[in-house]
XYZ file of C-alpha atoms in Angstrom:
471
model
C 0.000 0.000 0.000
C 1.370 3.508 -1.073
C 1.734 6.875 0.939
C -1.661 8.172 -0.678
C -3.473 5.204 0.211
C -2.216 4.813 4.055
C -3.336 9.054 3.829
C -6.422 7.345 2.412
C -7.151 4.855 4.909
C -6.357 7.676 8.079
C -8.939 9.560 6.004
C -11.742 7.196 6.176
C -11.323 6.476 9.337
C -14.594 8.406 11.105
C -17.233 7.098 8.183
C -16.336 3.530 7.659
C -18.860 2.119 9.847
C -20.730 2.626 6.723
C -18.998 1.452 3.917
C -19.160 -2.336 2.903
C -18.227 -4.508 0.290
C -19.520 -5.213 -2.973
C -21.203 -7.843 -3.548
C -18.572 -10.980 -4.370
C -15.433 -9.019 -4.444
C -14.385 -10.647 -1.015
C -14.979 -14.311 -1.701
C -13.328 -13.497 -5.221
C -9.948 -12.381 -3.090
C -10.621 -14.966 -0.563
C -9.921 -17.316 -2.998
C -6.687 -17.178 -3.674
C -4.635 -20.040 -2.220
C -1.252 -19.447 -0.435
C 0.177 -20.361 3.138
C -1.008 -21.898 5.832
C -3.345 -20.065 8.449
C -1.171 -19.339 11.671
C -2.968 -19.616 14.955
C -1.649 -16.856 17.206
C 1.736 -16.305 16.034
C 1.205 -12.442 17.738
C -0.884 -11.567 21.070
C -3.127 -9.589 18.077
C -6.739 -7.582 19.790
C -7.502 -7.544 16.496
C -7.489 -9.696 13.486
C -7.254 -9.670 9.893
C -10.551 -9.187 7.890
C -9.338 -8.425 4.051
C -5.930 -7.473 2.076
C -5.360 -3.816 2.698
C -5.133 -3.304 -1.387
C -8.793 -3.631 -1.239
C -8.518 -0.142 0.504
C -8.875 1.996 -3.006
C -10.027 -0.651 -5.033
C -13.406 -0.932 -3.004
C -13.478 1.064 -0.477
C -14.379 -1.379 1.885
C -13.132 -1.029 5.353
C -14.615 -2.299 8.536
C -14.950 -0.522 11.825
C -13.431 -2.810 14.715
C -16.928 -2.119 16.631
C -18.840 -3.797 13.544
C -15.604 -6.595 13.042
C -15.339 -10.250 13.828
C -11.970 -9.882 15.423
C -10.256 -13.063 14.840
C -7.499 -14.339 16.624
C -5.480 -16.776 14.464
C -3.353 -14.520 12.170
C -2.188 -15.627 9.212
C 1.660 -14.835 8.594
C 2.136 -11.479 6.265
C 3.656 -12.076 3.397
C 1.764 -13.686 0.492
C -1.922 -14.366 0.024
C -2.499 -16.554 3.105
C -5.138 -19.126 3.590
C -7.167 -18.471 6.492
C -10.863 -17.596 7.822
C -12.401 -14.341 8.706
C -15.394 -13.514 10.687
C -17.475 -10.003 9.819
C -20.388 -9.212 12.622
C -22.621 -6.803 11.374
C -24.212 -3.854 13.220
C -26.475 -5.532 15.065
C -23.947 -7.996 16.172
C -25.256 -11.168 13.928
C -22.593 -12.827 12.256
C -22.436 -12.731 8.188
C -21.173 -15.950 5.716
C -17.228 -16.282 5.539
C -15.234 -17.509 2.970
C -12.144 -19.631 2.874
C -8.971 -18.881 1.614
C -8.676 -15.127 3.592
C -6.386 -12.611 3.131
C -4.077 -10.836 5.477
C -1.671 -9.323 3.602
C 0.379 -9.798 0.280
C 3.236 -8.855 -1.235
C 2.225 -6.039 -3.452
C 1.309 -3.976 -0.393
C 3.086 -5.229 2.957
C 0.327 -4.670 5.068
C -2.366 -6.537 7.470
C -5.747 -5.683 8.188
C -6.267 -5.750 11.826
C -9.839 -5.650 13.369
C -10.800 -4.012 9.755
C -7.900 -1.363 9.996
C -5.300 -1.395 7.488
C -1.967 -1.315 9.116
C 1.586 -1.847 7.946
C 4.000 -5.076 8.854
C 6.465 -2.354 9.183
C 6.756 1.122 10.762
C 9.497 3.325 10.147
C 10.787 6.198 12.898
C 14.411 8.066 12.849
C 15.846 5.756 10.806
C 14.839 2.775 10.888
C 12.211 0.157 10.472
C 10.379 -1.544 13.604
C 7.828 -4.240 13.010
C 4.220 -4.289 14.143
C 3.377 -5.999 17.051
C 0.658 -6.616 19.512
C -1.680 -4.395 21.380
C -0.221 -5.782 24.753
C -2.019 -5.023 28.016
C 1.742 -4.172 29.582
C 1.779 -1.098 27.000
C -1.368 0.441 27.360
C -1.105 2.649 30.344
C 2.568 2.945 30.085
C 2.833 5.602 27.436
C 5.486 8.460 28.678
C 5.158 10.652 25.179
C 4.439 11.236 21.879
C 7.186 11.350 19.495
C 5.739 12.038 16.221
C 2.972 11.487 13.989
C 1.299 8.059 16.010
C 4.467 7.303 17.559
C 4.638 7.260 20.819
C 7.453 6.771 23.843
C 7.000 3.643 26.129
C 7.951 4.585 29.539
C 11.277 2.844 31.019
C 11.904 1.024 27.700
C 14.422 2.436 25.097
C 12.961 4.232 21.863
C 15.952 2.800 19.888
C 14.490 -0.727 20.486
C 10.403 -0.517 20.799
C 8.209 1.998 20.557
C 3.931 2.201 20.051
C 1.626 2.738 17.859
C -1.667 4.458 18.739
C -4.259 3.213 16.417
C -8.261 3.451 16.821
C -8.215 3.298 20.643
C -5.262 1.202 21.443
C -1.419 1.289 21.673
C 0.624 -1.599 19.419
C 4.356 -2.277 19.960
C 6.576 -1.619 17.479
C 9.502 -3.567 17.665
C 13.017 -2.161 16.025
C 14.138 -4.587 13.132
C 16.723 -3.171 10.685
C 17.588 0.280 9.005
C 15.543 1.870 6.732
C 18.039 2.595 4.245
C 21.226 0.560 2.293
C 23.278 1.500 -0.236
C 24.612 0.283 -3.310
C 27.036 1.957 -6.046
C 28.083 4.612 -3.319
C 24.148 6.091 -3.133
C 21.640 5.653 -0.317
C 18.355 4.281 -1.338
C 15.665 4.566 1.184
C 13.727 0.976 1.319
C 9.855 0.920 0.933
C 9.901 -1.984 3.346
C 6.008 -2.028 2.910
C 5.863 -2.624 -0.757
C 6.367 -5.360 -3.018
C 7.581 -5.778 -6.910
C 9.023 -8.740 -8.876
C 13.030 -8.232 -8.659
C 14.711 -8.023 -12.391
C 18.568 -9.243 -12.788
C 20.856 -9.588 -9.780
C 23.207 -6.279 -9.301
C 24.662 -8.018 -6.327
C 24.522 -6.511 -2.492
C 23.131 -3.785 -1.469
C 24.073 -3.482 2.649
C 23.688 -6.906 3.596
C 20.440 -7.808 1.261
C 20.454 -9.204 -2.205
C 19.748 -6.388 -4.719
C 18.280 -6.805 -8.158
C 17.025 -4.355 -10.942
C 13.949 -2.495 -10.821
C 11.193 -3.430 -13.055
C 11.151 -1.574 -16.170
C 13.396 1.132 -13.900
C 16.959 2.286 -14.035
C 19.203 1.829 -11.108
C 19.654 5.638 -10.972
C 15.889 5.842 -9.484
C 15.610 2.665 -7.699
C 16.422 -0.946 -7.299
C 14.732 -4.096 -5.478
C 16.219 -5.672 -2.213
C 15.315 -8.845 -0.708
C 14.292 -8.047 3.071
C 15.060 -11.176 5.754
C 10.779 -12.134 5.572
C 11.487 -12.718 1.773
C 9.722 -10.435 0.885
C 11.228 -8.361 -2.484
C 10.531 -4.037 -1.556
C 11.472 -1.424 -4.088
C 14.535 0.747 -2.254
C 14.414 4.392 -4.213
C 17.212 6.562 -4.610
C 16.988 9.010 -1.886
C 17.616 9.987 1.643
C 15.802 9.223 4.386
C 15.426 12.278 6.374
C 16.403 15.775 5.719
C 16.624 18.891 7.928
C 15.163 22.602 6.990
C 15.197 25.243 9.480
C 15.731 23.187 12.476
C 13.328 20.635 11.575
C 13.859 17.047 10.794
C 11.727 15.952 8.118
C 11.384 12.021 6.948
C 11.016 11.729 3.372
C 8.062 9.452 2.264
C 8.189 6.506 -0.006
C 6.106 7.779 -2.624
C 6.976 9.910 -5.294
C 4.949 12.216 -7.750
C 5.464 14.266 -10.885
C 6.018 17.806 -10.235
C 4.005 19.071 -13.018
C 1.353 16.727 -12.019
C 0.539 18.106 -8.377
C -1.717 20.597 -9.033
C -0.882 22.939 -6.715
C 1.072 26.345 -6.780
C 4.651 25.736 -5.063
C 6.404 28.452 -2.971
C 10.499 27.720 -2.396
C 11.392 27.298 0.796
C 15.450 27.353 0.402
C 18.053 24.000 0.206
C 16.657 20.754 2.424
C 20.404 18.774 2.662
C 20.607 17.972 -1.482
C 17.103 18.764 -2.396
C 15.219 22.375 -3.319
C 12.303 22.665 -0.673
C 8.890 23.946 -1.420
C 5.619 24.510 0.490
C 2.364 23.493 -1.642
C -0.294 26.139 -1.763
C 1.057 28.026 1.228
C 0.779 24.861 3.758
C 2.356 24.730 6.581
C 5.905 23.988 6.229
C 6.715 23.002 9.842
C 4.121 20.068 9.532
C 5.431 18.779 5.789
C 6.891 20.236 2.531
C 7.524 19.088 -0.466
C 11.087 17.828 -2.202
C 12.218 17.778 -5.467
C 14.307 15.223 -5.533
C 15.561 15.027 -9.242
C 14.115 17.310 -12.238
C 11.071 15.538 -12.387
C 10.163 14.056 -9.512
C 9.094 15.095 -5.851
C 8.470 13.928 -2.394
C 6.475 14.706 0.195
C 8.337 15.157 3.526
C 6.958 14.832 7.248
C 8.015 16.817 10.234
C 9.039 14.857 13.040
C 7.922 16.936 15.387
C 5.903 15.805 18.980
C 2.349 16.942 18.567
C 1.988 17.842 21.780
C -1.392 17.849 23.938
C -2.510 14.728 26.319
C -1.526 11.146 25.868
C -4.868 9.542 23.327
C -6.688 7.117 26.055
C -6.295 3.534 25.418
C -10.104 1.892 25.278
C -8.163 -1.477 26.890
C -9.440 -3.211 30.062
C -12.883 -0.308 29.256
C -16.807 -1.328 29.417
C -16.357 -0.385 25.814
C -14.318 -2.671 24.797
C -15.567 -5.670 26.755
C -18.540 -5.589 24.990
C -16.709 -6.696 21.692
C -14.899 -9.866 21.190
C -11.419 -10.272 20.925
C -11.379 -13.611 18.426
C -13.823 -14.829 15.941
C -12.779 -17.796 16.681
C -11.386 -19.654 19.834
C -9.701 -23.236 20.390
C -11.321 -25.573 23.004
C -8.201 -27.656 22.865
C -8.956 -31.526 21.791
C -12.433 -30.589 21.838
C -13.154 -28.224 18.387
C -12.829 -24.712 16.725
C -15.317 -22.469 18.028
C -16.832 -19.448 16.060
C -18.698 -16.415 17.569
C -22.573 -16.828 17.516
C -22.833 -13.082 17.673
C -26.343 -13.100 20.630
C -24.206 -10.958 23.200
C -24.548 -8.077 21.627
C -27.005 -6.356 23.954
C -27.986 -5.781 28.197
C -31.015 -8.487 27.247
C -28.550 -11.095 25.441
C -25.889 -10.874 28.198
C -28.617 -11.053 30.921
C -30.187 -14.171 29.030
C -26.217 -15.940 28.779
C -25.324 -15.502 32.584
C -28.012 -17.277 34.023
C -26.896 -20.144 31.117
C -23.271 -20.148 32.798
C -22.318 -23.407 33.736
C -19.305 -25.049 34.918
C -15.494 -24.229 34.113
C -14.189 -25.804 30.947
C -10.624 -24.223 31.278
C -9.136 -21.530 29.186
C -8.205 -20.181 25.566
C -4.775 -18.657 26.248
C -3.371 -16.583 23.593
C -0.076 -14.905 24.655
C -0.996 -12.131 26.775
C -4.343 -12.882 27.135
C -6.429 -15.398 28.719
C -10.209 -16.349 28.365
C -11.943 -18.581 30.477
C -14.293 -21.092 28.828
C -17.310 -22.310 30.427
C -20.414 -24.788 29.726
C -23.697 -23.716 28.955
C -26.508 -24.730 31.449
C -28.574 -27.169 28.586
C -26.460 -27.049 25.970
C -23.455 -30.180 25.513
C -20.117 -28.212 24.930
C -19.484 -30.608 22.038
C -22.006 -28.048 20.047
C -21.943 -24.532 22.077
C -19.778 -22.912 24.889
C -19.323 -19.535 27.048
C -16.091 -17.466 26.610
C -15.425 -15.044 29.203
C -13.905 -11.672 27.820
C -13.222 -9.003 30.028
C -16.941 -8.289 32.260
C -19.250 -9.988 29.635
C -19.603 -13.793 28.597
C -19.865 -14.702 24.590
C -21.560 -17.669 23.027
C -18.787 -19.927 20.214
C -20.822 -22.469 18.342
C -18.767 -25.488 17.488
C -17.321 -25.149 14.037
C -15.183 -28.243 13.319
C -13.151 -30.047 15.025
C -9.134 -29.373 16.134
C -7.851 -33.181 15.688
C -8.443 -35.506 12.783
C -7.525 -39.098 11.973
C -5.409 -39.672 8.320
C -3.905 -42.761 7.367
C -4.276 -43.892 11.017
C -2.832 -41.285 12.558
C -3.621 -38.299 14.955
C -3.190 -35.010 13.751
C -3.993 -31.626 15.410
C -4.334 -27.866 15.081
C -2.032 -26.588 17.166
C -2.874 -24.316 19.867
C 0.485 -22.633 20.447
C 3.217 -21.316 17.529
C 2.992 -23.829 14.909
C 6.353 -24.560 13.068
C 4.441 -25.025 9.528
C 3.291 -21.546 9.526
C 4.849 -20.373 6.562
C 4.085 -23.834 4.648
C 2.553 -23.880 1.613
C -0.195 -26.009 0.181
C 0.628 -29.286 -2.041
C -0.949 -31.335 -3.628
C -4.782 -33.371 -2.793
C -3.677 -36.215 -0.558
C -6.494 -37.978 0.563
C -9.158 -37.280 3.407
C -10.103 -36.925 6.905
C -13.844 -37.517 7.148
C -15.301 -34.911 5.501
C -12.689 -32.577 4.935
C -9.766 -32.686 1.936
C -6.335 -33.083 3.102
C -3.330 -31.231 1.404
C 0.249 -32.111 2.075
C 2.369 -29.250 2.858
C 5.210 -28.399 0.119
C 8.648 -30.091 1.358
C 7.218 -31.807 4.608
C 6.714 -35.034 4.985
C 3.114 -36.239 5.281
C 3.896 -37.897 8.169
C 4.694 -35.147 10.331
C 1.744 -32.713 9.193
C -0.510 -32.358 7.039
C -3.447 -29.524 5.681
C -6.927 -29.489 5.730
C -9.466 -27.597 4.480
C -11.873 -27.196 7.347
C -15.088 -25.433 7.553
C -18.728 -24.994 9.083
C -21.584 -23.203 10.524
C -23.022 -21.409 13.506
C -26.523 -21.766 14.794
C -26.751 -18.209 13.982
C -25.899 -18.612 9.930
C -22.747 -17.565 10.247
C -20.039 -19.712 8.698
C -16.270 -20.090 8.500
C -13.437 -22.143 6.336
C -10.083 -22.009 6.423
C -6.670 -24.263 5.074
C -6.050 -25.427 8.684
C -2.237 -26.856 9.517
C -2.308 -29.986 11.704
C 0.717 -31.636 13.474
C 0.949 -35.064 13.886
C 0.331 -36.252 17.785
C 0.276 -39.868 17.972
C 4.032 -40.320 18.053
């Protein structure tokens, strides 16, 4: 995703509670096969719904109040097999297809409880990786340091920082610089993006480096980041100073005759001529020319000053919205929001069906007790506990299978296969088709594609990874 559509997506923030889909674009993206789904690989509040390059294409973006917030996360990288959940604004849970999307490589990016966010972040220098929206973090924010950066107190800025997004602080976790160079230049890496590389050129820091597309070396070139994922790296700085500000140069650039908009010079920015567009404010951004043709838009670092944004964790707000779609009732099934709590009447109506403790769905940092319902056999429906209200999960299919004789199960902790992608038809489990998993051995795990239904209508799929237990 570009630097106009993540301006885009900040944009549409305040009306997207009422912007949906059209009709078969989703299940047409859905479909797209790729890696396995990964069951909590990150403590994530929130959980992917769609590919943020469906942001300008359609429009569609969910509010996390109207979002099935599912907690197994698919790994970012390319299209990744998986299973989202979408409530809708009265709570009731809509049809799912399999095959979901979390990310790709022509963007980067994850959508997290329907926002579109970025795998990485980038701050005075360097790139640090999205993380979770950890409980340890929330209160713990000592200042802002830019833009929707902020300071986490007693913990070193050059190592983690957060990320305040829609009610909630993420960590951001340093990872590598956010610029390399090759040929005696610096080219400033667009870790977020994602090309097909051209011919080797050789190294550019320590990543492989390979020609642009259709682009001369002069302008940009491709590096191969550690995730394998292949970024575009372009041919300028990363940060520039002007008048005592430090500005960070964006990743996107523009044609100067093409910007529409009258451009005042603002004097010499470190190699580039500055300019304000249409008398804006040049302490908040300006733009750079960074060659005859092109420009750049630049972004003050600068604190915005004011009182820390509240985070909504651990709130009567958030309680009354599920953290997962989906939970694991280990040896016993998947479980998939029915969507009835909702309301003072449907929260009333599930305590007096609380029954007894089942044990608990523990996903890093978080942990959700799982109870019986009074009437109701827990092979079909359970209670999850999330915060001060109790959910409903309807039994979707079931977390161990038998193939060839042997036990296999979806594991409930970090599965080793994440990143594994799907083979060849190999047989069956019951109902369900089983895939083998490209260079493992059968024997030691296996895919399926799993799905069902709620007693609500609601319905989920996904490639599921299983590990074989019997040994």
């Amino acid at each position: 995703m570009n630097e106009m559509e993540q301006r885009i997506s900040t944009a549409l923030n305040g009306a997207v509670d009422r912007i949906q889909p059209g009709p078969g674009l989703l299940e047409k993206i859905l479909a797209a096969p790729g890696p396995a789904a990964r069951r909590r690989s990150a403590p994530y509040r929130f959980a992917p719904i769609f590919a943020c390059a469906l942001l300008v294409a359609a429009a569609a973006i969910l509010s996390p109040r109207l979002a099935g917030l599912y907690g197994r996360r698919s790994v970012p990288g390319t299209f990744a097999s998986g299973s989202h959940t979408v409530l809708s604004a009265s709570g009731s849970t809509t049809g799912v297809s399999s095959g979901g999307v979390t990310g790709n490589n022509s963007t980067g990016g994850v959508v997290t409880g329907g926002l579109c966010m970025f795998c990485y972040y980038r701050y005075n220098g360097y790139y640090y990786t999205l993380g979770a929206a950890e409980p340890g973090i929330q209160k713990s924010i000592e200042k802002n340091l830019y833009a929707s950066l902020y300071q986490i107190a007693g913990t070193d800025p050059a190592k983690s920082i957060a990320l305040f997004v829609n009610g909630y602080y993420w960590r951001l976790t340093r990872a590598f610089s956010d610029t390399v160079y090759w040929g005696g230049k610096p080219y400033l890496i667009d870790a977020n993006s994602g090309t097909t590389p051209g011919a080797s050129i050789g190294k550019a820091g320590g990543y492989d480096a390979y020609r642009g597309k259709g682009s001369s070396t002069n302008d940009e070139i491709v590096v191969k980041l550690a995730d394998s994922r292949y970024s575009i790296a372009y041919q300028f700085l990363s940060s520039v100073s002007l008048n005592g500000i430090s500005y960070e140069l964006r990743t996107s650039k523009s044609n100067i005759n093409g910007s529409g908009c009258k451009e005042t010079y603002l004097g010499m920015a470190g190699p580039y001529k500055a300019y304000s567009c249409d008398g804006s404010d040049a302490a908040t951004a300006i733009m750079l020319h960074i060659n005859s043709a092109e420009e750049v838009q630049a972004q003050a670092m600068t604190p915005s000053g004011g009182a820390l944004p509240a985070s909504l964790y651990g709130s009567v707000f958030e309680s009354m919205y599920p953290s997962y779609g989906s939970v694991q009732y280990k040896h016993h099934g998947i479980y998939m929001i029915n969507g009835s709590y909702n309301s003072d009447a449907g929260q009333a109506a599930l305590k007096k069906l609380l029954g007894d403790p089942l044990g608990q769905y523990a996903a890093d940092h978080y942990v959700y007790p799982l109870f019986a319902m009074k009437g109701t056999d827990p092979s079909k429906a359970i209670l999850v506990k999330n915060n001060q209200v109790y959910i409903e999960y309807d039994y979707i299919y079931p977390d161990t299978v038998t193939f060839r004789g042997a036990a296999y199960e979806i594991p409930s902790d970090d599965n080793p296969y994440d990143r594994g992608v799907r083979g060849a038809k190999i047989g069956m489990a019951g109902p369900y088709p089983v895939y083998a998993i490209k260079g493992i051995d059968p024997s030691k795990a296996i895919m399926a594609q799993m799905s069902g239904s709620t007693s609500g209508g609601g319905g989920m799929g996904a490639t599921e990874t299983l590990i074989r237990v019997d040994k």
